[in-house]
Structures are given as C-alpha cells and as structure tokens.
Coordinates of C-alpha atoms in Angstrom, one line a residue:
X19 CA -39.6 144.1 -106.4
X20 CA -42.2 142.0 -108.2
X21 CA -43.3 138.5 -107.6
X22 CA -40.7 136.0 -108.9
X23 CA -41.6 134.1 -112.0
X24 CA -42.0 130.3 -111.4
X25 CA -41.4 127.5 -113.8
X26 CA -45.1 126.8 -114.0
X27 CA -45.7 130.4 -115.2
X28 CA -42.9 130.2 -117.8
X29 CA -44.0 126.9 -119.2
X30 CA -47.7 126.1 -118.5
X31 CA -48.7 122.7 -117.2
X32 CA -52.1 121.1 -117.6
X33 CA -53.9 118.1 -116.1
X34 CA -55.3 116.3 -119.2
X35 CA -56.3 112.9 -117.8
X36 CA -57.5 111.6 -114.4
X37 CA -58.5 108.1 -113.1
X38 CA -59.2 106.3 -109.9
X39 CA -59.8 103.0 -108.3
X40 CA -62.4 103.5 -105.6
X41 CA -61.1 103.8 -102.1
X42 CA -62.1 100.7 -100.1
X43 CA -61.5 98.7 -96.9
X44 CA -58.4 96.3 -97.0
X45 CA -59.0 93.4 -99.4
X46 CA -57.0 90.6 -101.1
X47 CA -56.8 92.7 -104.3
X48 CA -53.2 93.0 -105.5
X49 CA -51.9 96.6 -105.5
X50 CA -51.1 96.5 -109.3
X51 CA -54.8 95.8 -110.0
X52 CA -55.7 98.9 -107.9
X53 CA -53.1 101.2 -109.5
X54 CA -53.5 100.0 -113.1
X55 CA -57.3 100.7 -113.1
X56 CA -56.5 104.3 -112.2
X57 CA -53.8 104.6 -114.8
X58 CA -55.9 103.1 -117.6
X59 CA -58.8 105.3 -116.7
X60 CA -56.5 108.4 -116.8
X61 CA -55.1 107.3 -120.2
X62 CA -58.7 107.0 -121.7
X63 CA -59.7 110.3 -120.1
X64 CA -56.7 112.0 -121.7
X65 CA -57.0 110.3 -125.1
X66 CA -53.4 109.0 -124.8
X67 CA -51.8 105.6 -125.4
X68 CA -49.4 104.2 -122.8
X69 CA -46.2 104.6 -125.0
X70 CA -46.8 108.3 -125.2
X71 CA -46.2 108.7 -121.4
X72 CA -42.6 109.7 -121.0
X73 CA -42.1 109.3 -117.2
X74 CA -44.0 108.3 -114.1
X75 CA -43.9 109.4 -110.4
X76 CA -45.4 106.8 -108.1
X77 CA -46.6 107.9 -104.7
X78 CA -46.9 105.2 -102.0
X79 CA -46.3 105.0 -98.3
X80 CA -46.7 101.3 -97.4
X81 CA -45.9 99.0 -100.4
X82 CA -42.1 98.7 -100.2
X83 CA -39.3 99.1 -102.8
X84 CA -39.8 99.3 -106.5
X85 CA -43.6 99.2 -106.4
X86 CA -43.9 101.5 -109.4
X87 CA -41.9 99.5 -111.9
X88 CA -43.4 96.2 -110.7
X89 CA -46.9 97.7 -111.4
X90 CA -46.3 99.7 -114.6
X91 CA -44.5 96.9 -116.5
X92 CA -48.0 95.3 -116.9
X93 CA -48.8 98.1 -119.3
X94 CA -45.7 97.4 -121.4
X95 CA -42.0 98.0 -120.9
X96 CA -41.5 101.2 -122.9
X97 CA -38.3 102.4 -121.2
X98 CA -40.0 105.3 -119.4
X99 CA -38.4 106.9 -116.4
X100 CA -40.0 105.7 -113.1
X101 CA -39.4 107.3 -109.7
X102 CA -41.1 106.2 -106.4
X103 CA -42.0 108.9 -103.9
X104 CA -42.7 108.5 -100.2
X105 CA -43.8 111.5 -98.1
X106 CA -46.4 110.0 -95.7
X107 CA -49.9 111.4 -96.3
X108 CA -48.4 113.8 -98.8
X109 CA -46.8 111.1 -101.0
X110 CA -49.3 111.5 -103.9
X111 CA -49.2 115.3 -103.6
X112 CA -45.4 115.2 -103.9
X113 CA -45.5 112.8 -106.8
X114 CA -47.9 115.2 -108.6
X115 CA -45.7 118.2 -107.8
X116 CA -42.6 116.4 -109.2
X117 CA -44.6 115.5 -112.4
X118 CA -45.7 119.1 -112.8
X119 CA -42.2 120.5 -112.3
X120 CA -40.7 118.0 -114.8
X121 CA -43.1 119.2 -117.5
X122 CA -42.6 122.9 -116.5
X123 CA -38.8 122.4 -116.8
X124 CA -39.1 121.3 -120.3
X125 CA -37.5 117.9 -119.7
X126 CA -40.7 116.0 -120.5
X127 CA -44.0 116.7 -122.1
X128 CA -46.3 113.9 -120.9
X129 CA -45.9 112.7 -117.3
X130 CA -47.9 110.4 -115.1
X131 CA -48.4 110.9 -111.4
X132 CA -50.0 107.9 -109.7
X133 CA -50.7 107.1 -106.1
X134 CA -51.4 103.6 -104.9
X135 CA -51.4 101.9 -101.5
X136 CA -52.7 99.0 -99.5
X137 CA -52.9 98.9 -95.7
X138 CA -49.3 97.9 -95.2
X139 CA -46.9 97.0 -92.4
X140 CA -44.5 99.9 -92.8
X141 CA -43.2 101.4 -89.5
X142 CA -42.8 105.1 -89.2
X143 CA -39.2 106.4 -89.1
X144 CA -40.0 108.3 -85.9
X145 CA -40.2 105.0 -84.1
X146 CA -36.6 104.1 -85.3
X147 CA -34.8 107.4 -84.5
X148 CA -33.1 106.1 -81.3
X149 CA -34.8 108.7 -79.1
X150 CA -37.0 107.7 -76.2
X151 CA -40.6 109.1 -76.7
X152 CA -41.9 111.6 -74.2
X153 CA -44.9 109.3 -73.7
X154 CA -46.3 106.1 -75.3
X155 CA -48.7 108.3 -77.3
X156 CA -46.3 111.2 -78.2
X157 CA -46.1 110.2 -81.8
X158 CA -49.7 109.1 -82.4
X159 CA -51.4 111.6 -84.7
X160 CA -54.9 110.8 -83.3
X161 CA -53.8 111.9 -79.8
X162 CA -52.1 115.1 -81.2
X163 CA -55.3 116.2 -82.9
X164 CA -57.5 115.2 -80.0
X165 CA -55.4 117.6 -77.8
X166 CA -55.6 120.3 -80.5
X167 CA -59.4 119.9 -80.5
X168 CA -59.5 120.2 -76.7
X169 CA -57.4 123.3 -76.9
X170 CA -59.7 124.9 -79.4
X171 CA -62.7 124.1 -77.3
X172 CA -61.0 125.6 -74.2
X173 CA -59.6 128.7 -75.8
X174 CA -61.7 129.4 -78.9
X175 CA -65.3 128.6 -77.8
X176 CA -65.5 125.5 -80.1
X177 CA -68.3 123.0 -79.3
X178 CA -68.4 119.3 -79.8
X179 CA -71.3 119.8 -82.2
X180 CA -69.1 122.0 -84.4
X181 CA -66.7 119.1 -84.8
X182 CA -69.5 116.6 -85.6
X183 CA -70.9 119.0 -88.2
X184 CA -67.7 118.7 -90.3
X185 CA -68.2 114.9 -90.4
X186 CA -71.9 115.3 -91.3
X187 CA -70.9 117.5 -94.3
X188 CA -68.1 115.3 -95.5
X189 CA -70.0 112.0 -95.1
X190 CA -72.8 113.7 -97.0
X191 CA -70.5 114.7 -99.9
X192 CA -68.9 111.2 -99.9
X193 CA -72.4 109.6 -100.2
X194 CA -72.5 111.2 -103.7
X195 CA -69.0 110.2 -104.7
X196 CA -68.7 106.8 -106.5
X197 CA -65.0 106.6 -105.6
X198 CA -65.5 107.1 -101.8
X199 CA -64.9 104.5 -99.1
X200 CA -67.9 105.7 -97.0
X201 CA -71.2 106.1 -99.0
X202 CA -73.8 106.9 -96.3
X203 CA -74.9 110.3 -95.1
X204 CA -74.7 110.7 -91.4
X205 CA -76.5 112.9 -88.7
X206 CA -75.0 114.9 -85.8
X207 CA -76.5 112.3 -83.5
X208 CA -74.9 109.4 -85.3
X209 CA -71.5 111.1 -85.4
X210 CA -71.6 112.0 -81.7
X211 CA -72.9 108.5 -80.6
X212 CA -70.2 106.6 -82.6
X213 CA -67.4 105.1 -80.4
X214 CA -65.2 107.6 -78.8
X215 CA -61.6 107.1 -80.0
X216 CA -59.5 109.8 -78.2
X217 CA -60.6 112.9 -76.3
X218 CA -63.7 114.3 -78.0
X219 CA -63.1 112.7 -81.3
X220 CA -65.5 109.8 -82.2
X221 CA -65.0 107.2 -84.8
X222 CA -67.0 109.1 -87.5
X223 CA -64.8 112.1 -86.9
X224 CA -61.7 110.2 -87.9
X225 CA -60.6 109.1 -91.4
X226 CA -60.5 105.4 -92.3
X227 CA -57.4 103.7 -93.6
X228 CA -57.8 101.3 -96.5
X229 CA -56.6 101.0 -100.1
X230 CA -57.1 102.5 -103.5
X231 CA -55.4 104.4 -106.3
X232 CA -55.5 107.7 -108.1
X233 CA -53.8 108.9 -111.3
X234 CA -53.3 112.2 -113.1
X235 CA -51.5 112.9 -116.4
X236 CA -50.0 116.3 -116.9
X237 CA -48.8 117.7 -120.2
X238 CA -47.3 120.8 -121.8
X239 CA -48.8 123.1 -124.4
X240 CA -46.6 121.5 -127.0
X241 CA -47.9 118.1 -126.2
X242 CA -51.5 119.2 -126.4
X243 CA -50.9 120.7 -129.9
X244 CA -48.8 117.8 -131.3
X245 CA -50.9 115.0 -129.8
X246 CA -54.2 116.7 -130.6
X247 CA -55.5 116.5 -127.0
X248 CA -58.8 118.1 -126.0
X249 CA -57.9 121.5 -124.7
X250 CA -61.5 122.2 -123.5
X251 CA -61.0 119.7 -120.7
X252 CA -57.5 120.7 -119.7
X253 CA -57.1 122.1 -116.2
X254 CA -54.1 124.4 -115.6
X255 CA -51.7 124.0 -112.6
X256 CA -51.1 127.6 -111.6
X257 CA -48.7 126.9 -108.7
X258 CA -47.1 124.2 -106.6
X259 CA -45.3 124.6 -103.3
X260 CA -43.8 122.3 -100.7
X261 CA -42.5 123.1 -97.2
X262 CA -42.1 121.7 -93.7
X263 CA -42.9 122.7 -90.1
X264 CA -41.2 125.5 -88.3
X265 CA -41.1 126.2 -84.5
X266 CA -43.6 128.9 -83.6
X267 CA -44.6 130.4 -80.2
X268 CA -48.0 131.9 -80.8
X269 CA -49.9 129.2 -82.7
X270 CA -50.0 125.4 -83.2
X271 CA -47.1 124.7 -85.5
X272 CA -49.2 122.5 -87.9
X273 CA -51.8 125.3 -88.3
X274 CA -49.0 127.8 -89.0
X275 CA -47.5 125.4 -91.6
X276 CA -50.9 125.2 -93.4
X277 CA -51.3 129.0 -93.3
X278 CA -47.8 129.7 -94.7
X279 CA -47.9 127.0 -97.4
X280 CA -51.3 128.0 -98.6
X281 CA -50.4 131.6 -98.7
X282 CA -47.3 130.8 -100.7
X283 CA -49.3 128.8 -103.2
X284 CA -51.9 131.5 -103.6
X285 CA -49.3 134.2 -104.0
X286 CA -47.6 132.2 -106.7
X287 CA -50.9 131.8 -108.5
X288 CA -51.6 135.5 -108.1
X289 CA -55.0 135.1 -106.3
X290 CA -56.5 135.6 -102.9
X291 CA -58.1 132.9 -100.7
X292 CA -61.6 134.4 -101.1
X293 CA -61.3 133.8 -104.9
X294 CA -61.2 130.0 -104.3
X295 CA -64.3 128.1 -105.3
X296 CA -63.0 124.7 -104.2
X297 CA -60.6 123.5 -101.4
X298 CA -59.6 119.9 -100.9
X299 CA -57.7 119.7 -97.6
X300 CA -56.3 117.2 -95.1
X301 CA -59.2 116.4 -92.7
X302 CA -58.0 113.2 -91.2
X303 CA -59.8 114.5 -88.1
X304 CA -62.7 116.9 -88.0
X305 CA -60.8 119.6 -86.0
X306 CA -58.4 120.0 -89.0
X307 CA -61.0 121.2 -91.4
X308 CA -62.2 123.9 -89.1
X309 CA -58.7 125.2 -88.2
X310 CA -57.3 124.9 -91.8
X311 CA -60.2 126.6 -93.4
X312 CA -59.3 129.6 -91.2
X313 CA -55.6 129.2 -91.8
X314 CA -56.0 129.1 -95.6
X315 CA -58.2 132.2 -95.4
X316 CA -61.5 131.1 -96.9
X317 CA -63.0 132.5 -93.7
X318 CA -61.8 134.7 -90.9
X319 CA -59.8 133.4 -87.9
X320 CA -62.2 132.0 -85.4
X321 CA -65.0 131.8 -87.9
X322 CA -64.6 128.2 -89.0
X323 CA -67.6 126.7 -87.2
X324 CA -69.9 129.6 -88.2
X325 CA -68.7 129.5 -91.8
X326 CA -69.7 125.8 -91.9
X327 CA -73.0 126.4 -90.0
X328 CA -74.2 129.0 -92.5
X329 CA -73.3 126.8 -95.5
X330 CA -70.2 128.6 -96.6
X331 CA -68.2 125.4 -97.0
X332 CA -71.0 123.4 -98.5
X333 CA -71.3 122.5 -102.2
X334 CA -73.1 125.6 -103.5
X335 CA -71.7 127.8 -100.8
X336 CA -69.0 130.4 -100.8
X337 CA -66.2 127.9 -101.2
X338 CA -66.9 124.1 -101.2
X339 CA -64.5 122.5 -98.8
X340 CA -63.8 118.8 -99.5
X341 CA -66.7 118.2 -102.0
X342 CA -65.2 114.8 -102.5
X343 CA -66.0 113.8 -98.9
X344 CA -62.5 114.6 -97.8
X345 CA -60.3 112.1 -95.9
X346 CA -63.1 111.5 -93.5
X347 CA -65.7 110.4 -96.1
X348 CA -63.8 109.5 -99.2
X349 CA -61.0 107.7 -97.3
X350 CA -57.3 108.1 -96.8
X351 CA -55.2 105.2 -98.2
X352 CA -52.1 107.5 -98.0
X353 CA -50.3 107.2 -101.3
X354 CA -53.3 108.1 -103.5
X355 CA -54.9 110.7 -101.3
X356 CA -53.2 113.9 -102.7
X357 CA -53.7 112.8 -106.3
X358 CA -57.3 111.9 -105.5
X359 CA -57.7 115.6 -104.4
X360 CA -56.4 116.7 -107.8
X361 CA -58.8 114.3 -109.6
X362 CA -61.8 115.7 -107.7
X363 CA -60.7 119.3 -108.4
X364 CA -60.3 118.5 -112.1
X365 CA -63.8 117.1 -112.2
X366 CA -65.2 120.1 -110.5
X367 CA -63.4 122.6 -112.7
X368 CA -64.5 120.7 -115.8
X369 CA -68.1 120.7 -114.6
X370 CA -68.1 116.9 -114.6
X371 CA -68.8 116.2 -110.9
X372 CA -72.4 115.2 -111.3
X373 CA -74.8 115.8 -108.3
X374 CA -71.9 117.1 -106.1
X375 CA -70.9 119.7 -108.7
X376 CA -70.1 123.1 -107.2
X377 CA -71.7 125.8 -109.5
X378 CA -69.3 127.9 -111.5
X379 CA -66.1 126.4 -110.1
X380 CA -63.1 128.2 -111.6
X381 CA -60.2 128.2 -109.0
X382 CA -59.2 125.5 -106.5
X383 CA -56.6 124.6 -103.9
X384 CA -55.4 121.1 -103.1
X385 CA -53.6 121.1 -99.8
X386 CA -52.1 118.1 -98.0
X387 CA -49.9 117.6 -95.0
X388 CA -47.8 114.6 -94.0
X389 CA -46.1 113.3 -91.0
X390 CA -42.9 115.0 -90.2
X391 CA -44.6 117.5 -90.7
X392 CA -44.6 118.6 -94.3
X393 CA -47.1 120.4 -96.5
X394 CA -47.7 120.3 -100.3
X395 CA -50.2 122.7 -102.0
X396 CA -51.3 123.2 -105.6
X397 CA -53.6 125.9 -107.1
X398 CA -55.5 124.8 -110.3
X399 CA -57.7 126.8 -112.6
X400 CA -60.3 126.0 -115.2
X401 CA -58.9 125.9 -118.8

C-alpha cells in the first residue's frame, strides 16, 4: 500500500510573501503596529494588494479576544474571513498550517498567516483545571527542561559545555539577523557565567520573552498565474502535520513527540532527514536543540553534542539548525514564533539570507512544540 496522497500534494501551496517586525523586549508599542508592519512587508514582498487577500489566520497567545479583526481593519475592511488561533508556542505554526490547508482544499487562493504578541497577562489553562499540582513547579517548563538536561547528563554523557555550545551557536546566528531580539555573539564562558536559572541552565541558555510579529502569505498555482506573481521566489509547502503528546515508557514523551511528528512530516514530503539543509526548531532551552536534532534524525541518537562540535549544525555545515538564532537568540514572543521560522526558511531557500545564508539550501523543516504538549511541523522546498 503506497503513501496516502495529501491535500498539499493534490493542490500545491506556495509561500509567496513574508514579513516581520523585529522581536524585541516589551515596550509601549501597540500590538497592531507590530502586526501591521509584518503584514505590509509580506504584501510588498509578494507583490499583492490587501484586497487580494481572501482570508487571514492570526496566531496569538496573550492578546485576548478578537485581536485579528481589531488589527487588520486598519488595512481596510474588505470582508475577508478572519480566524484567531491560540496553541501556546505553536500558535503561529498552527495558523500557518490552517492557511496552507485552506489553499490546498481549494476554498481560497490567497491566504495570510500572521502571528503577533506582546508580553501579556494570560494565565495558562493548566492553572485553572481544578487539579492540585504535584509540586509548585510541576507545570513550569523551565523546571521540566532543567530536569531533562540533568537526566541527559546523568545517562547520556552530556556535559554542561555541550549545553552552552548551543547558546553560543544560536546567539552567533542571531547577531547576523536584523529581526532578532539578541544581537550579540557570546562565548562559552559568557554563557556559563550568566546567572543560573534552574539546574544547569543559565540565563543565556533560556529564550527571552518579548513582543514582535511575523507574516506569511500562501497562494495556489492558480493565484500565481492569474495575479502574475513572481514564481522564481515562491517556496513550496510539501507537507504539514500536527499532533499531541502520547504516553511512552522508554523515552521522554516530548522527545518522542518531536520524533514522531518530524517523521510524519518528512514521510509526507517523501524525503529523509539527512536530505534537510535547514531545520528551525523549538530551542526555548539549550537541551532541546541537542535532543531534537537527534529525534528529527539530522544526526544519530546520542550524537547531538558531537554533531554541533564538528560544525554539522552550523551555517555551512551538514544541516544548519536554527540559522535565525532560534528561540534563544532570535526570541520567542509566542504567537509569531512559528511563522518567524517559516520566514527564515523562505529567505534561506530563496538565497536571500545575507551573511547567514546556508549554501545551496533546498529543503527545510520548521518544527514547533507548544504547551500541552502539541507539535506542528512543515517541510518546505525551493521553488
């Protein structure tokens, strides 16, 4: 029995325009100003006018009800469909997935996915579920990943310098990214000597929260022809998958979630992990990049630190992991993060990433997880 045909294979979908507001520390800037800068940049990049956009999916985790319509009406009330999406850190990734599927279904031909957030006051639903927590820190992600790091150090031979090396790489990439929140390269010593936050994780090994926006416009083949869009800069979405955590006995559940969701996305795209040139993944804490690189399959199990040490995950290496700077360097404003990954990948596949360009980039994976835990993954290809 062959691989099932997906909507994205039956009706191809392309990223034709991208835009961003730089990620930054919390400010007094109203969120519509953040989001509209990204949307306008995407429209110009695509060569489209606002009335040509038929629907919009807005990813946000901390703004409140109806944020999308309140923001987009400043571009003009055109009657387009607007849907707001919340899926924790995967909010933007989910908005992008829904935009792609709407085009692939044939319901629309030009769809906007935009993520925008400010550092909000939203409380996580797990704090309202009526169940007493096992401990005061049971639902704190930082503690969860600090424990995961300690387990890897105890059982897998991981060293504290291996964790710091992830932060050095990603801060170095972010220093070359004009949209990044952190713009300074860092050394191993600086990372290790920054304030300890939990367990072996120091401040520079943890992503910052802040604000920003990212936008991507996806279109059908028909729209590209009829609207005269520039096909040479179009990036195809080969696959899109979403899933949630399962109970497993022999591995950390979150790592297994990444492994399965990435494998499903790659299988739908018809490629293997070693064919990937770019991976943008959820590195809210340094331990994640090491474990997820192995889980995705860009290196062997247990080889994450060695893969990084020999330059395999550097720009210009075997597979550039987080060339944007990742969540650690570029920032993690929640709502925009997943679409920001797509924007970085689109630049890389177009060959427009400037001095952080990965040579010959052809295939890429964008992978995000969110509280709950959920995973959303996309495979994209050049032209």
